Structures are given as structure tokens and as C-alpha cells.
Amino acid sequence: MAKSELHIHSKALHMMAVTAFFVMLLFSIVACNSVFNAMNNYRKCRAWVHDVEWLGDTVAFKHADTCGHRFFTSEDATSLLKEQCILFIGDSLSRRLAATLVLVLLGQTSPQDLDASDVLSVGGHDKADWELILPRSNLSLHLNTARFPARCLHFRWAPYLYLAVKYLETERLDMYSHVILSTGAHEVKMNLTYMGAKHEHLLLSLFNLTCHASYTFILRTAPNQDSVTLNVMMDQWNVATRAHFSQYNTRDCGILCRLLFLIDHAKMLEPRSVGRTRIRGDSIEHFGSTARMLQVQSLLNLIEIIKFGQVV
């Protein structure tokens, strides 16, 4: 081969290599941008999961078009949770939310079903392992099932934040996919809101315990009670909880903490939590079935988003 031909051949190979490099670079930029956008949407959509719009008794997710937030059927919920093991920790609001999720999974979602007092009180001030309760249940709804729709769904009574922290410190929780906590109602009623150093210390202990756990940890704010006086302290409790969560998530744990989440049920229910518009339950702290169903739906949306985020 002549020298001129070798030179042309070498130049062509060089141009092909340069072209290939820039094509690969372009694809890398597009791929990185796609991943960045996906992660950005993931962060936004998990933060927006409690954003709803109330139109009378009708409610809609504000970011449904952007994030795909939706109302889950029983089949949708079962498909999402069938391999999951979920633990609710907290007060009667947590207990009733766990029972409501059970009813959704079993497809028993009429107002009469959702407000059955013997179902909502299962576990009382102790515990409830729903996958064990149902096969031998004598509840009024006859919630007997050969196989529970999820791997497990448990409730543990811990109505004060310090009890929840103690439980998380001492119990083995590696069997769970998600641990969901809500306290505040009892602290407020007992005037134990400790907005200062004690509250911050307990929340910091809670976040340190759960930030890098094997399960995802979801902290719920506490909705208003049917009491103007108590709600002043309830608002202080939630403001402090949001602030400490935000500070911890950005300063102390940051991007490494992918398993710690806050769902603002207090904000979501605020328009229907006081006065004549309140969706009342059977006590000043409890809500009726519409509010509990909405909380379950927002929780299911968050779990679905978390599942997406784990594969982004």
C-alpha cells in the first residue's frame, strides 16, 4: 500500500474514532440527563404526594398529570404490596390507618365497612398482626381469608415519640419493607409537646436509627384534632417536625439517606380538619372514612414512588 493511501486510511480511522467518541459522549449526556430528570421528578413527586385539592367532598391529587398520583383499587394495592411487610407504629390514628389499609387490600371499602368500630380497634393499646388475625377472625365484617394480600401488616402501640424511639432501638425490624410512624396527638393532650431540645433530640435519635436501615421509614405529621386549643400545640408539633426533618435530610444525612421520608397528612387534611367542614370520626382525634381513605391512598402513592426510586 502506498504511503499516501496509508495516510488517507489512517486519517479516516482517526475521524471514525473521533466521531464514535462524540457519539458516545452525546449518548452519555442524554443518558445522564435522563437519569437526572428521573431523579429530580422522583424527589418532587414524593414531596408532592400529599398535595390535594378539595372541591366540596371531592378530592383530587394536584400533580396527578406530572407524577401519576392516583387512587388505587384493591387490585392495584394488592399488586403493589403483595411481597411487602409493613409496620405501623404509633397511636390510635396509626392503628386505624393500618386497619383501613387492610380493608382496602380486601376490597371492603364501603363507608359502613370502613367505619366498623371492631375492625378499627383491632390491636387496641397493644399490637395487631393482621395476617394472623384474619384467618381466625370473628369480626363483624367476617374478614376471613385463606391468604393475606400482603406478606405481613402489623401495628404496634407506641403513642409517644419516646416510646416509638425505644421500640425502634430494641426490636429487630429487618423483616419489614416499610415502617410508618405517627405520634403527636397524645403529647398534645398531655401538654408534652416539648418543642425545644427534647423534641429535637428524640427526632434526631429517630432519624439516626432509620436513615440507613434495611427498611424505608415514613414519618407522618399529625392532623388537627377537633379542638381549637389543642390545634395550636398540634401546629407547633408539626412545624417543628417538618423543620427538623428538612434540616436533618439536607445537613446530616443528605443524599445518602434514601430511605427516610415525610408524608404531611396534617397539611393534606387541613381544609377538612376543623369546624363544620371536619370529616369527623368517633372522637376529637379521629377522622371519618373519607379522610382515612385519602391518607391510605397518599401512602400507597408514596410507596409506589419509593419503589420506582429504588430502580432509577
CSV table of C-alpha atoms in Angstrom, one decimal:
chain,number,residue,atom,x,y,z
A,1,MET,CA,0.0,0.0,0.0
A,2,ALA,CA,1.4,3.4,-1.0
A,3,LYS,CA,2.3,6.0,1.7
A,4,SER,CA,-0.5,8.3,0.5
A,5,GLU,CA,-3.1,5.5,0.8
A,6,LEU,CA,-1.8,4.7,4.3
A,7,HIS,CA,-2.1,8.3,5.3
A,8,ILE,CA,-5.7,8.5,4.0
A,9,HIS,CA,-6.6,5.3,5.7
A,10,SER,CA,-5.1,6.4,9.0
A,11,LYS,CA,-6.9,9.8,8.8
A,12,ALA,CA,-10.2,8.0,8.1
A,13,LEU,CA,-9.7,5.7,11.1
A,14,HIS,CA,-8.9,8.8,13.2
A,15,MET,CA,-12.1,10.6,12.0
A,16,MET,CA,-14.2,7.5,12.7
A,17,ALA,CA,-12.7,7.2,16.3
A,18,VAL,CA,-13.4,10.9,16.9
A,19,THR,CA,-16.9,10.6,15.6
A,20,ALA,CA,-17.5,7.5,17.7
A,21,PHE,CA,-16.2,9.3,20.8
A,22,PHE,CA,-18.5,12.3,20.3
A,23,VAL,CA,-21.5,9.9,19.6
A,24,MET,CA,-20.8,8.1,22.8
A,25,LEU,CA,-20.4,11.4,24.7
A,26,LEU,CA,-23.7,12.6,23.3
A,27,PHE,CA,-25.4,9.3,24.4
A,28,SER,CA,-23.8,9.6,27.8
A,29,ILE,CA,-25.1,13.2,28.2
A,30,VAL,CA,-28.6,12.2,27.1
A,31,ALA,CA,-28.5,9.2,29.5
A,32,CYS,CA,-27.2,11.3,32.4
A,33,ASN,CA,-29.8,13.9,31.7
A,34,SER,CA,-32.5,11.3,31.6
A,35,VAL,CA,-31.4,9.8,34.9
A,36,PHE,CA,-31.1,13.3,36.4
A,37,ASN,CA,-34.6,14.2,35.2
A,38,ALA,CA,-35.9,10.9,36.6
A,39,MET,CA,-34.3,11.5,40.0
A,40,ASN,CA,-35.5,15.1,40.0
A,41,ASN,CA,-39.1,14.0,39.2
A,42,TYR,CA,-38.7,11.3,41.9
A,43,ARG,CA,-37.8,13.9,44.5
A,44,LYS,CA,-40.6,16.3,43.5
A,45,CYS,CA,-43.3,13.6,43.2
A,46,ARG,CA,-42.5,12.0,46.6
A,47,ALA,CA,-42.7,15.5,48.2
A,48,TRP,CA,-46.0,16.3,46.4
A,49,VAL,CA,-47.8,13.1,47.3
A,50,HIS,CA,-49.9,14.9,50.0
A,51,ASP,CA,-50.8,17.8,47.7
A,52,VAL,CA,-54.5,17.5,47.0
A,53,GLU,CA,-57.3,19.8,46.0
A,54,TRP,CA,-60.6,19.7,47.8
A,55,LEU,CA,-63.8,20.6,45.9
A,56,GLY,CA,-66.5,20.0,48.5
A,57,ASP,CA,-66.5,16.4,49.3
A,58,THR,CA,-64.5,15.6,46.2
A,59,VAL,CA,-60.7,15.5,46.3
A,60,ALA,CA,-58.1,15.2,43.6
A,61,PHE,CA,-54.3,14.9,43.6
A,62,LYS,CA,-52.8,18.2,42.3
A,63,HIS,CA,-49.9,16.6,40.5
A,64,ALA,CA,-51.6,13.6,39.0
A,65,ASP,CA,-50.6,14.5,35.4
A,66,THR,CA,-46.9,15.1,36.3
A,67,CYS,CA,-46.4,12.4,38.8
A,68,GLY,CA,-49.0,9.8,38.1
A,69,HIS,CA,-50.5,10.1,41.6
A,70,ARG,CA,-53.8,8.1,41.5
A,71,PHE,CA,-56.5,6.3,43.5
A,72,PHE,CA,-55.6,2.7,44.0
A,73,THR,CA,-58.2,-0.1,43.6
A,74,SER,CA,-58.0,-3.1,45.8
A,75,GLU,CA,-56.3,-5.0,43.0
A,76,ASP,CA,-53.7,-2.1,42.5
A,77,ALA,CA,-52.9,-2.0,46.2
A,78,THR,CA,-52.5,-5.8,46.4
A,79,SER,CA,-50.2,-5.8,43.4
A,80,LEU,CA,-48.1,-3.1,45.0
A,81,LEU,CA,-47.9,-4.7,48.5
A,82,LYS,CA,-48.1,-8.4,47.8
A,83,GLU,CA,-44.5,-9.0,48.6
A,84,GLN,CA,-44.2,-6.3,51.2
A,85,CYS,CA,-44.2,-6.4,55.0
A,86,ILE,CA,-45.4,-3.2,56.7
A,87,LEU,CA,-45.3,-2.0,60.2
A,88,PHE,CA,-47.4,0.9,61.6
A,89,ILE,CA,-46.2,2.3,64.9
A,90,GLY,CA,-47.9,5.0,66.9
A,91,ASP,CA,-51.2,5.9,68.4
A,92,SER,CA,-54.9,5.2,67.5
A,93,LEU,CA,-54.5,7.2,64.3
A,94,SER,CA,-51.8,4.7,63.2
A,95,ARG,CA,-53.9,1.8,64.3
A,96,ARG,CA,-57.0,3.0,62.4
A,97,LEU,CA,-54.9,3.7,59.3
A,98,ALA,CA,-53.5,0.2,59.4
A,99,ALA,CA,-57.0,-1.2,59.7
A,100,THR,CA,-58.1,1.0,56.8
A,101,LEU,CA,-55.3,-0.3,54.6
A,102,VAL,CA,-56.3,-3.9,55.4
A,103,LEU,CA,-59.9,-3.1,54.3
A,104,VAL,CA,-58.6,-1.6,51.0
A,105,LEU,CA,-56.5,-4.7,50.4
A,106,LEU,CA,-59.5,-6.9,51.0
A,107,GLY,CA,-61.8,-4.8,48.8
A,108,GLN,CA,-64.2,-3.9,51.6
A,109,THR,CA,-64.4,-0.1,51.1
A,110,SER,CA,-68.0,0.9,51.6
A,111,PRO,CA,-68.5,3.6,54.3
A,112,GLN,CA,-70.1,1.0,56.6
A,113,ASP,CA,-67.1,-1.3,56.2
A,114,LEU,CA,-64.6,1.4,56.7
A,115,ASP,CA,-66.2,2.7,59.9
A,116,ALA,CA,-66.7,-0.7,61.6
A,117,SER,CA,-65.6,0.0,65.1
A,118,ASP,CA,-64.4,-3.5,65.9
A,119,VAL,CA,-62.1,-3.5,62.9
A,120,LEU,CA,-60.7,-0.1,63.6
A,121,SER,CA,-60.0,-1.1,67.2
A,122,VAL,CA,-58.1,-4.3,66.5
A,123,GLY,CA,-54.8,-4.2,68.4
A,124,GLY,CA,-56.1,-1.7,70.9
A,125,HIS,CA,-53.3,-0.4,73.1
A,126,ASP,CA,-51.1,-3.4,72.3
A,127,LYS,CA,-50.4,-4.9,68.8
A,128,ALA,CA,-52.1,-6.5,65.8
A,129,ASP,CA,-50.6,-8.9,63.3
A,130,TRP,CA,-53.3,-8.8,60.6
A,131,GLU,CA,-52.1,-11.8,58.6
A,132,LEU,CA,-52.5,-13.9,61.7
A,133,ILE,CA,-55.8,-12.3,62.9
A,134,LEU,CA,-57.8,-12.7,59.7
A,135,PRO,CA,-57.9,-16.5,59.2
A,136,ARG,CA,-59.4,-16.9,62.6
A,137,SER,CA,-61.3,-13.7,62.8
A,138,ASN,CA,-64.8,-13.3,64.3
A,139,LEU,CA,-65.0,-9.6,63.3
A,140,SER,CA,-68.4,-8.2,62.2
A,141,LEU,CA,-67.2,-8.0,58.6
A,142,HIS,CA,-66.2,-11.7,58.5
A,143,LEU,CA,-62.7,-10.7,57.2
A,144,ASN,CA,-61.7,-14.3,56.7
A,145,THR,CA,-59.2,-15.0,54.0
A,146,ALA,CA,-57.0,-18.0,53.2
A,147,ARG,CA,-54.1,-15.8,52.3
A,148,PHE,CA,-53.5,-12.3,53.4
A,149,PRO,CA,-53.0,-9.9,50.4
A,150,ALA,CA,-49.6,-8.7,51.7
A,151,ARG,CA,-46.7,-10.6,53.2
A,152,CYS,CA,-47.5,-9.1,56.6
A,153,LEU,CA,-49.1,-6.0,58.1
A,154,HIS,CA,-48.5,-5.2,61.7
A,155,PHE,CA,-49.5,-2.5,64.2
A,156,ARG,CA,-47.6,-1.7,67.4
A,157,TRP,CA,-48.9,0.7,70.1
A,158,ALA,CA,-46.4,3.5,70.9
A,159,PRO,CA,-48.4,6.7,71.4
A,160,TYR,CA,-45.5,8.9,72.4
A,161,LEU,CA,-42.4,9.7,70.4
A,162,TYR,CA,-40.1,8.4,73.1
A,163,LEU,CA,-41.8,5.0,73.1
A,164,ALA,CA,-41.5,4.8,69.3
A,165,VAL,CA,-37.8,5.6,69.5
A,166,LYS,CA,-37.4,2.9,72.3
A,167,TYR,CA,-39.2,0.4,70.2
A,168,LEU,CA,-37.0,1.1,67.1
A,169,GLU,CA,-33.9,0.8,69.3
A,170,THR,CA,-34.8,-2.5,70.8
A,171,GLU,CA,-36.7,-4.5,68.3
A,172,ARG,CA,-35.5,-6.4,65.2
A,173,LEU,CA,-37.2,-4.8,62.2
A,174,ASP,CA,-35.3,-6.3,59.2
A,175,MET,CA,-38.4,-8.3,58.2
A,176,TYR,CA,-40.2,-5.1,57.3
A,177,SER,CA,-40.2,-3.3,53.9
A,178,HIS,CA,-41.7,-0.1,55.4
A,179,VAL,CA,-42.1,1.3,58.9
A,180,ILE,CA,-44.7,4.0,59.2
A,181,LEU,CA,-44.9,6.2,62.4
A,182,SER,CA,-47.3,8.8,63.6
A,183,THR,CA,-47.4,10.4,67.1
A,184,GLY,CA,-48.3,13.8,68.5
A,185,ALA,CA,-52.0,13.5,69.5
A,186,HIS,CA,-51.1,12.2,73.0
A,187,GLU,CA,-48.2,14.5,73.5
A,188,VAL,CA,-50.5,17.5,72.8
A,189,LYS,CA,-53.3,16.2,75.0
A,190,MET,CA,-50.9,15.7,77.9
A,191,ASN,CA,-49.2,19.0,77.1
A,192,LEU,CA,-45.9,17.1,76.5
A,193,THR,CA,-45.2,18.8,73.2
A,194,TYR,CA,-41.6,19.8,74.3
A,195,MET,CA,-41.0,21.9,71.2
A,196,GLY,CA,-37.4,22.6,72.3
A,197,ALA,CA,-34.3,20.4,72.8
A,198,LYS,CA,-36.2,17.2,73.9
A,199,HIS,CA,-38.3,17.1,70.8
A,200,GLU,CA,-35.3,17.8,68.6
A,201,HIS,CA,-33.2,15.1,70.5
A,202,LEU,CA,-35.9,12.5,70.0
A,203,LEU,CA,-36.4,13.2,66.3
A,204,LEU,CA,-32.6,13.2,65.8
A,205,SER,CA,-32.5,9.8,67.5
A,206,LEU,CA,-35.3,8.6,65.3
A,207,PHE,CA,-33.7,9.8,62.1
A,208,ASN,CA,-30.3,8.3,63.0
A,209,LEU,CA,-32.0,5.0,63.7
A,210,THR,CA,-33.9,4.8,60.4
A,211,CYS,CA,-31.8,6.8,57.9
A,212,HIS,CA,-29.7,3.8,56.8
A,213,ALA,CA,-32.0,1.0,58.0
A,214,SER,CA,-32.9,-2.0,55.8
A,215,TYR,CA,-36.5,-0.7,55.6
A,216,THR,CA,-37.9,2.6,54.4
A,217,PHE,CA,-39.1,4.8,57.2
A,218,ILE,CA,-42.1,7.0,56.7
A,219,LEU,CA,-42.9,9.7,59.3
A,220,ARG,CA,-46.4,11.1,59.2
A,221,THR,CA,-47.4,14.5,60.6
A,222,ALA,CA,-50.4,14.5,63.0
A,223,PRO,CA,-53.6,16.1,61.6
A,224,ASN,CA,-55.6,18.6,63.6
A,225,GLN,CA,-57.9,17.5,66.3
A,226,ASP,CA,-61.4,18.7,66.8
A,227,SER,CA,-60.3,21.3,69.3
A,228,VAL,CA,-59.1,24.9,68.7
A,229,THR,CA,-56.9,24.9,71.8
A,230,LEU,CA,-55.2,21.6,71.1
A,231,ASN,CA,-54.6,22.6,67.5
A,232,VAL,CA,-52.4,25.5,68.5
A,233,MET,CA,-50.0,23.0,70.0
A,234,MET,CA,-50.6,20.5,67.2
A,235,ASP,CA,-49.5,23.1,64.7
A,236,GLN,CA,-46.3,23.7,66.8
A,237,TRP,CA,-45.6,20.0,66.9
A,238,ASN,CA,-45.9,19.7,63.1
A,239,VAL,CA,-43.9,22.8,62.3
A,240,ALA,CA,-41.1,21.5,64.5
A,241,THR,CA,-41.3,18.0,63.0
A,242,ARG,CA,-41.1,19.4,59.4
A,243,ALA,CA,-38.2,21.7,60.3
A,244,HIS,CA,-36.1,19.1,62.0
A,245,PHE,CA,-36.8,16.6,59.2
A,246,SER,CA,-35.8,19.1,56.5
A,247,GLN,CA,-32.6,20.1,58.4
A,248,TYR,CA,-31.6,16.5,59.0
A,249,ASN,CA,-32.3,15.4,55.5
A,250,THR,CA,-30.1,18.2,54.0
A,251,ARG,CA,-27.4,18.7,56.6
A,252,ASP,CA,-26.8,15.5,58.5
A,253,CYS,CA,-27.9,12.7,56.2
A,254,GLY,CA,-28.3,14.3,52.8
A,255,ILE,CA,-28.3,12.3,49.6
A,256,LEU,CA,-27.1,9.2,51.3
A,257,CYS,CA,-30.4,9.0,53.2
A,258,ARG,CA,-32.6,7.4,50.6
A,259,LEU,CA,-34.9,5.6,53.0
A,260,LEU,CA,-36.2,8.4,55.1
A,261,PHE,CA,-39.5,10.1,54.1
A,262,LEU,CA,-42.0,12.5,55.5
A,263,ILE,CA,-45.7,12.5,54.4
A,264,ASP,CA,-47.6,15.6,55.5
A,265,HIS,CA,-51.0,14.3,56.3
A,266,ALA,CA,-51.6,17.3,58.5
A,267,LYS,CA,-51.3,19.6,55.5
A,268,MET,CA,-53.4,17.3,53.3
A,269,LEU,CA,-56.3,17.1,55.7
A,270,GLU,CA,-56.1,20.7,57.0
A,271,PRO,CA,-59.0,22.1,54.9
A,272,ARG,CA,-61.3,19.4,56.3
A,273,SER,CA,-60.0,19.1,59.8
A,274,VAL,CA,-61.6,21.9,61.7
A,275,GLY,CA,-65.0,23.3,62.3
A,276,ARG,CA,-68.1,22.3,60.3
A,277,THR,CA,-66.0,21.0,57.4
A,278,ARG,CA,-64.1,18.5,59.6
A,279,ILE,CA,-64.5,14.9,58.5
A,280,ARG,CA,-65.4,13.7,62.0
A,281,GLY,CA,-64.7,10.3,63.5
A,282,ASP,CA,-65.8,8.9,66.8
A,283,SER,CA,-63.5,11.1,69.0
A,284,ILE,CA,-61.8,14.5,68.8
A,285,GLU,CA,-58.6,13.0,67.4
A,286,HIS,CA,-60.2,10.5,64.9
A,287,PHE,CA,-61.3,11.1,61.3
A,288,GLY,CA,-64.1,9.5,59.3
A,289,SER,CA,-63.6,7.1,56.5
A,290,THR,CA,-63.1,9.6,53.7
A,291,ALA,CA,-60.1,11.2,55.4
A,292,ARG,CA,-58.6,7.8,56.3
A,293,MET,CA,-59.0,6.5,52.8
A,294,LEU,CA,-57.3,9.6,51.4
A,295,GLN,CA,-54.4,9.0,53.8
A,296,VAL,CA,-54.1,5.4,52.7
A,297,GLN,CA,-54.2,6.5,49.0
A,298,SER,CA,-51.4,9.0,49.5
A,299,LEU,CA,-49.4,6.4,51.4
A,300,LEU,CA,-49.8,3.9,48.5
A,301,ASN,CA,-48.7,6.5,46.1
A,302,LEU,CA,-45.6,7.3,48.2
A,303,ILE,CA,-44.7,3.5,48.4
A,304,GLU,CA,-45.1,3.2,44.6
A,305,ILE,CA,-42.8,6.2,44.1
A,306,ILE,CA,-40.3,4.8,46.5
A,307,LYS,CA,-40.3,1.5,44.6
A,308,PHE,CA,-39.6,3.5,41.4
A,309,GLY,CA,-36.8,5.4,43.1
A,310,GLN,CA,-35.1,2.2,44.0
A,311,VAL,CA,-34.6,1.3,40.4
A,312,VAL,CA,-33.8,4.7,39.0
